[in-house]
Amino acid sequence: MKNDELLKLAKEAREKAYAPYSNFKVGAALETKSGKIYTGANVENSSFGLSMCAERIAIFKAVVDGETNFEKMVVVADTKDVVSPCGACRQVMSEFGNFEVILANMSGKIKKTDVNALLPGAFDLRRDVD
Ligand code: THU
């Protein structure tokens, strides 16, 4: 899928964010290598620490649908510069190898990067422990 189509899906997902505490809505759209699309939006909770980011929701939806090979992900939020995924999401992305990550904001700014660039030296139990 083209990046602008995936961005449109991420923006649509962002509208579904449940963010009454931060009022900061984030949308994500993940394309698998098999061509499936999984979207995510952040879901917050009164117990703030239980809130879940858009990126992880999209990834977890894909994983429980049997998809673990990812082509690319778009993340979008209403930030000045492009949105910057949190450290936890970067670690969760890295579990599934290196794939393209397209960061965007609502004003049309876009930055293309990838998981390795977002989290150099990620911990990997499969690699780092005998
Ligand atoms: N959030 C995301 O969903 N993704 C990001 O990349 C940054 C942060 C959410 C978590 C929380 O619901 C809100 O944005 C404010 O931190």
Coordinates of N, CA and C and ligand atoms in Angstrom, one line a residue:
M1 N 0.8 -1.2 0.0 CA 0.0 0.0 0.0 C 0.9 1.2 0.0
K2 N 0.4 2.3 -0.7 CA 1.2 3.5 -0.7 C 1.2 4.2 0.6
N3 N 2.2 4.9 0.9 CA 2.4 5.6 2.2 C 1.2 6.5 2.5
D4 N 0.8 7.2 1.5 CA -0.3 8.2 1.8 C -1.6 7.5 2.1
E5 N -1.8 6.3 1.5 CA -3.0 5.5 1.9 C -3.0 5.0 3.3
L6 N -1.8 4.5 3.7 CA -1.6 4.0 5.0 C -1.7 5.2 6.0
L7 N -1.2 6.4 5.7 CA -1.4 7.5 6.5 C -2.8 7.9 6.7
K8 N -3.6 7.8 5.7 CA -5.1 8.1 5.8 C -5.7 7.1 6.8
L9 N -5.3 5.8 6.7 CA -5.9 4.8 7.7 C -5.4 5.1 9.1
A10 N -4.2 5.6 9.2 CA -3.7 6.0 10.6 C -4.4 7.2 11.1
K11 N -4.7 8.1 10.3 CA -5.5 9.3 10.7 C -6.9 8.9 11.1
E12 N -7.5 8.0 10.3 CA -8.9 7.5 10.7 C -8.9 6.8 12.0
A13 N -7.8 6.0 12.2 CA -7.7 5.2 13.5 C -7.5 6.2 14.6
R14 N -6.8 7.3 14.4 CA -6.5 8.3 15.4 C -7.8 8.9 15.9
E15 N -8.8 9.0 15.1 CA -10.1 9.5 15.5 C -10.8 8.6 16.5
K16 N -10.3 7.4 16.6 CA -10.9 6.4 17.5 C -10.2 6.4 18.9
A17 N -9.1 7.2 19.0 CA -8.4 7.2 20.2 C -9.3 7.5 21.4
Y18 N -9.0 6.8 22.5 CA -9.7 7.1 23.8 C -8.7 7.8 24.7
A19 N -8.7 9.1 24.6 CA -7.6 9.9 25.3 C -8.2 11.0 26.1
P20 N -9.1 10.7 27.0 CA -9.8 11.8 27.8 C -8.9 12.5 28.8
Y21 N -7.7 11.8 29.1 CA -6.9 12.4 30.2 C -5.8 13.3 29.5
S22 N -5.2 12.8 28.5 CA -4.1 13.6 27.8 C -4.7 14.5 26.7
N23 N -5.8 14.1 26.2 CA -6.4 14.8 25.0 C -5.4 14.7 23.8
F24 N -4.4 13.8 23.9 CA -3.4 13.6 22.8 C -3.7 12.4 22.1
K25 N -4.2 12.5 20.9 CA -4.7 11.3 20.1 C -3.6 10.9 19.1
V26 N -3.3 9.6 19.1 CA -2.3 9.1 18.2 C -3.0 7.9 17.4
G27 N -2.6 7.9 16.1 CA -3.1 6.8 15.2 C -1.9 6.1 14.6
A28 N -2.1 4.8 14.4 CA -1.1 4.0 13.7 C -1.7 3.1 12.7
A29 N -1.0 2.8 11.7 CA -1.5 1.8 10.7 C -0.2 1.0 10.3
L30 N -0.4 -0.3 10.4 CA 0.7 -1.3 10.2 C 0.4 -2.2 9.0
E31 N 1.3 -2.3 8.1 CA 1.1 -3.2 7.0 C 2.0 -4.4 7.2
T32 N 1.5 -5.6 7.0 CA 2.3 -6.8 7.1 C 2.9 -7.1 5.8
K33 N 3.9 -8.0 5.8 CA 4.5 -8.4 4.5 C 3.5 -9.1 3.6
S34 N 2.4 -9.7 4.3 CA 1.4 -10.4 3.5 C 0.3 -9.5 3.0
G35 N 0.5 -8.2 3.3 CA -0.4 -7.2 2.7 C -1.6 -6.8 3.6
K36 N -1.7 -7.4 4.8 CA -2.8 -7.0 5.7 C -2.5 -5.7 6.4
I37 N -3.5 -5.0 6.8 CA -3.4 -3.8 7.5 C -4.0 -3.9 8.9
Y38 N -3.3 -3.4 9.9 CA -3.8 -3.4 11.3 C -3.7 -2.0 11.8
T39 N -4.7 -1.4 12.3 CA -4.7 0.0 12.8 C -4.7 0.0 14.4
G40 N -4.3 1.1 14.9 CA -4.3 1.2 16.4 C -4.5 2.7 16.7
A41 N -5.0 2.9 17.9 CA -5.1 4.3 18.5 C -4.8 4.1 20.0
N42 N -4.4 5.2 20.6 CA -4.1 5.1 22.1 C -5.4 4.9 22.9
V43 N -5.3 4.1 23.9 CA -6.5 3.9 24.8 C -6.0 4.1 26.2
E44 N -6.5 5.2 26.8 CA -6.1 5.6 28.1 C -7.0 5.0 29.2
N45 N -6.5 5.2 30.5 CA -7.3 4.6 31.6 C -7.2 5.6 32.8
S46 N -8.2 5.6 33.7 CA -8.1 6.3 34.9 C -6.8 6.1 35.7
S47 N -6.4 4.8 35.7 CA -5.1 4.4 36.2 C -4.1 4.6 35.1
F48 N -3.5 5.8 35.1 CA -2.8 6.3 33.9 C -1.8 5.3 33.3
G49 N -1.1 4.6 34.2 CA -0.1 3.7 33.8 C -0.6 2.5 32.9
L50 N -1.9 2.3 32.9 CA -2.5 1.2 32.2 C -2.8 1.6 30.7
S51 N -2.6 2.9 30.4 CA -2.9 3.3 29.1 C -2.0 2.6 28.1
M52 N -2.5 2.5 26.8 CA -1.7 1.8 25.8 C -1.6 2.6 24.6
C53 N -0.4 2.6 24.0 CA -0.1 3.5 22.8 C -0.7 2.9 21.6
A54 N -0.9 3.7 20.6 CA -1.4 3.3 19.3 C -0.6 2.3 18.6
E55 N 0.7 2.5 18.6 CA 1.6 1.6 17.9 C 1.5 0.2 18.5
R56 N 1.5 0.0 19.8 CA 1.5 -1.3 20.4 C 0.2 -2.0 20.1
I57 N -0.9 -1.2 20.1 CA -2.2 -1.8 19.8 C -2.2 -2.4 18.4
A58 N -1.7 -1.6 17.5 CA -1.7 -2.1 16.1 C -0.8 -3.4 16.0
I59 N 0.3 -3.4 16.6 CA 1.2 -4.5 16.6 C 0.6 -5.7 17.2
F60 N 0.0 -5.5 18.4 CA -0.6 -6.7 19.1 C -1.8 -7.2 18.4
K61 N -2.6 -6.4 17.7 CA -3.7 -6.9 16.9 C -3.1 -7.8 15.8
A62 N -2.1 -7.4 15.2 CA -1.5 -8.2 14.1 C -1.0 -9.5 14.6
V63 N -0.3 -9.4 15.8 CA 0.3 -10.7 16.3 C -0.8 -11.7 16.7
V64 N -1.8 -11.2 17.3 CA -2.9 -12.2 17.7 C -3.7 -12.7 16.5
D65 N -3.5 -12.0 15.3 CA -4.1 -12.5 14.1 C -3.1 -13.4 13.3
G66 N -1.9 -13.7 14.0 CA -1.0 -14.6 13.4 C 0.0 -13.9 12.5
E67 N 0.1 -12.6 12.5 CA 1.0 -11.9 11.6 C 2.2 -11.3 12.4
T68 N 3.4 -11.7 12.1 CA 4.6 -11.1 12.8 C 5.6 -10.6 11.8
N69 N 5.4 -10.6 10.6 CA 6.3 -10.0 9.6 C 5.8 -8.7 9.0
F70 N 6.4 -7.7 9.4 CA 5.9 -6.3 9.1 C 6.7 -5.6 8.0
E71 N 5.9 -5.0 7.1 CA 6.5 -4.2 6.0 C 6.8 -2.8 6.4
K72 N 5.7 -2.1 7.0 CA 5.9 -0.7 7.4 C 4.8 -0.3 8.3
M73 N 5.1 0.8 9.1 CA 4.0 1.3 10.0 C 4.0 2.8 9.9
V74 N 2.8 3.4 9.8 CA 2.7 4.9 9.9 C 2.2 5.2 11.3
V75 N 2.8 6.3 11.9 CA 2.3 6.8 13.1 C 2.0 8.3 13.0
V76 N 0.9 8.7 13.5 CA 0.5 10.1 13.3 C -0.1 10.7 14.5
A77 N 0.2 12.0 14.8 CA -0.4 12.7 15.9 C -0.3 14.2 15.6
D78 N -1.0 15.0 16.4 CA -1.0 16.4 16.2 C 0.1 17.1 16.9
T79 N 1.3 16.9 16.4 CA 2.5 17.4 17.1 C 3.1 18.5 16.2
K80 N 4.0 19.3 16.7 CA 4.7 20.3 15.9 C 5.5 19.7 14.8
D81 N 6.4 18.9 15.3 CA 7.2 18.1 14.4 C 6.5 16.7 14.2
V82 N 7.1 15.8 13.5 CA 6.5 14.4 13.4 C 6.5 13.8 14.8
V83 N 5.5 12.9 15.1 CA 5.4 12.2 16.3 C 6.6 11.3 16.6
S84 N 7.0 11.2 17.9 CA 8.1 10.4 18.2 C 7.7 9.2 19.1
P85 N 7.7 8.0 18.6 CA 7.2 6.9 19.4 C 8.0 6.7 20.7
C86 N 7.3 6.3 21.7 CA 7.9 6.2 23.1 C 8.9 5.0 23.1
G87 N 9.7 4.9 24.1 CA 10.7 3.9 24.2 C 10.1 2.5 24.3
A88 N 8.9 2.3 25.0 CA 8.3 1.0 25.1 C 7.9 0.5 23.7
C89 N 7.3 1.4 22.9 CA 6.8 1.1 21.6 C 8.0 0.7 20.7
R90 N 9.1 1.4 20.9 CA 10.3 1.1 20.0 C 10.8 -0.3 20.4
Q91 N 10.8 -0.6 21.6 CA 11.2 -2.0 22.0 C 10.3 -3.0 21.5
V92 N 9.0 -2.8 21.5 CA 8.0 -3.7 21.0 C 8.2 -3.9 19.5
M93 N 8.4 -2.8 18.8 CA 8.6 -2.8 17.4 C 9.8 -3.7 17.1
S94 N 10.9 -3.6 17.9 CA 12.1 -4.3 17.6 C 12.0 -5.8 17.8
E95 N 11.0 -6.2 18.5 CA 10.8 -7.6 18.7 C 10.5 -8.3 17.3
F96 N 10.0 -7.5 16.4 CA 9.6 -8.1 15.1 C 10.5 -7.6 14.0
G97 N 11.8 -7.4 14.4 CA 12.8 -7.1 13.4 C 12.8 -5.6 12.9
N98 N 13.5 -5.4 11.8 CA 13.6 -4.1 11.3 C 12.6 -3.9 10.2
F99 N 11.7 -2.9 10.3 CA 10.8 -2.5 9.3 C 10.7 -1.0 9.2
E100 N 10.2 -0.5 8.1 CA 10.1 0.9 7.9 C 9.1 1.5 8.8
V101 N 9.4 2.7 9.3 CA 8.4 3.4 10.2 C 8.3 4.8 9.6
I102 N 7.1 5.2 9.3 CA 6.9 6.5 8.8 C 6.2 7.4 9.8
L103 N 6.9 8.4 10.3 CA 6.3 9.3 11.3 C 5.7 10.5 10.7
A104 N 4.6 10.9 11.2 CA 3.9 12.0 10.6 C 3.2 12.9 11.6
N105 N 2.9 14.1 11.2 CA 2.0 14.9 12.0 C 0.8 15.3 11.2
M106 N -0.1 16.1 11.8 CA -1.4 16.4 11.1 C -1.3 17.5 10.1
S107 N -0.1 18.2 10.1 CA 0.1 19.3 9.2 C 0.8 18.8 7.9
G108 N 1.0 17.5 7.8 CA 1.6 17.0 6.5 C 3.1 16.8 6.6
K109 N 3.7 17.0 7.7 CA 5.1 16.7 7.8 C 5.3 15.1 8.0
I110 N 6.3 14.6 7.3 CA 6.6 13.2 7.3 C 8.1 12.9 7.4
K111 N 8.4 11.9 8.2 CA 9.8 11.5 8.3 C 9.9 10.0 8.2
K112 N 10.7 9.5 7.2 CA 10.8 8.1 7.0 C 12.0 7.6 7.8
T113 N 11.8 6.5 8.6 CA 12.9 6.0 9.4 C 12.6 4.5 9.5
D114 N 13.4 3.8 10.4 CA 13.1 2.4 10.6 C 13.4 2.0 12.0
V115 N 13.0 0.8 12.4 CA 13.1 0.3 13.8 C 14.6 0.4 14.3
N116 N 15.5 0.0 13.5 CA 16.9 0.0 13.9 C 17.4 1.4 14.2
A117 N 16.9 2.4 13.4 CA 17.3 3.8 13.7 C 16.6 4.3 14.9
L118 N 15.4 3.9 15.1 CA 14.6 4.4 16.3 C 15.1 3.8 17.6
L119 N 15.7 2.6 17.5 CA 16.2 1.9 18.8 C 17.4 1.1 18.5
P120 N 18.5 1.9 18.3 CA 19.8 1.2 18.1 C 20.2 0.4 19.4
G121 N 20.7 -0.8 19.2 CA 21.1 -1.6 20.3 C 20.0 -2.2 21.1
A122 N 18.9 -2.4 20.5 CA 17.7 -2.9 21.3 C 18.0 -4.2 22.0
F123 N 17.5 -4.4 23.1 CA 17.6 -5.7 23.8 C 16.9 -6.8 23.0
D124 N 17.6 -7.9 22.8 CA 16.9 -9.0 22.1 C 17.4 -10.3 22.8
L125 N 16.4 -10.9 23.5 CA 16.7 -12.1 24.3 C 17.2 -13.2 23.5
R126 N 16.7 -13.3 22.2 CA 17.1 -14.4 21.3 C 18.6 -14.2 20.9
R127 N 19.1 -13.0 20.9 CA 20.4 -12.7 20.4 C 21.4 -12.5 21.6
D128 N 20.9 -11.9 22.7 CA 21.8 -11.4 23.7 C 22.1 -12.5 24.9
V129 N 21.3 -13.6 24.8 CA 21.5 -14.6 25.9 C 21.7 -16.0 25.2
D130 N 22.6 -16.8 25.8 CA 22.9 -18.1 25.2 C 21.7 -19.0 25.4
Ligands
THU1 N1 1.1 7.8 22.8 C1 1.0 7.0 21.8 O1 -0.1 6.4 21.6 N2 2.0 6.8 20.9 C2 3.1 7.6 20.9 O2 4.0 7.5 20.0 C3 3.3 8.6 22.0 C4 2.3 8.5 23.1 C5 0.0 8.1 23.7 C6 0.1 7.5 25.1 C7 -0.9 8.4 25.8 O3 -2.2 7.9 25.7 C8 -0.8 9.8 25.1 O4 -0.2 9.5 23.9 C9 0.0 10.8 25.8 O5 1.3 10.3 26.2

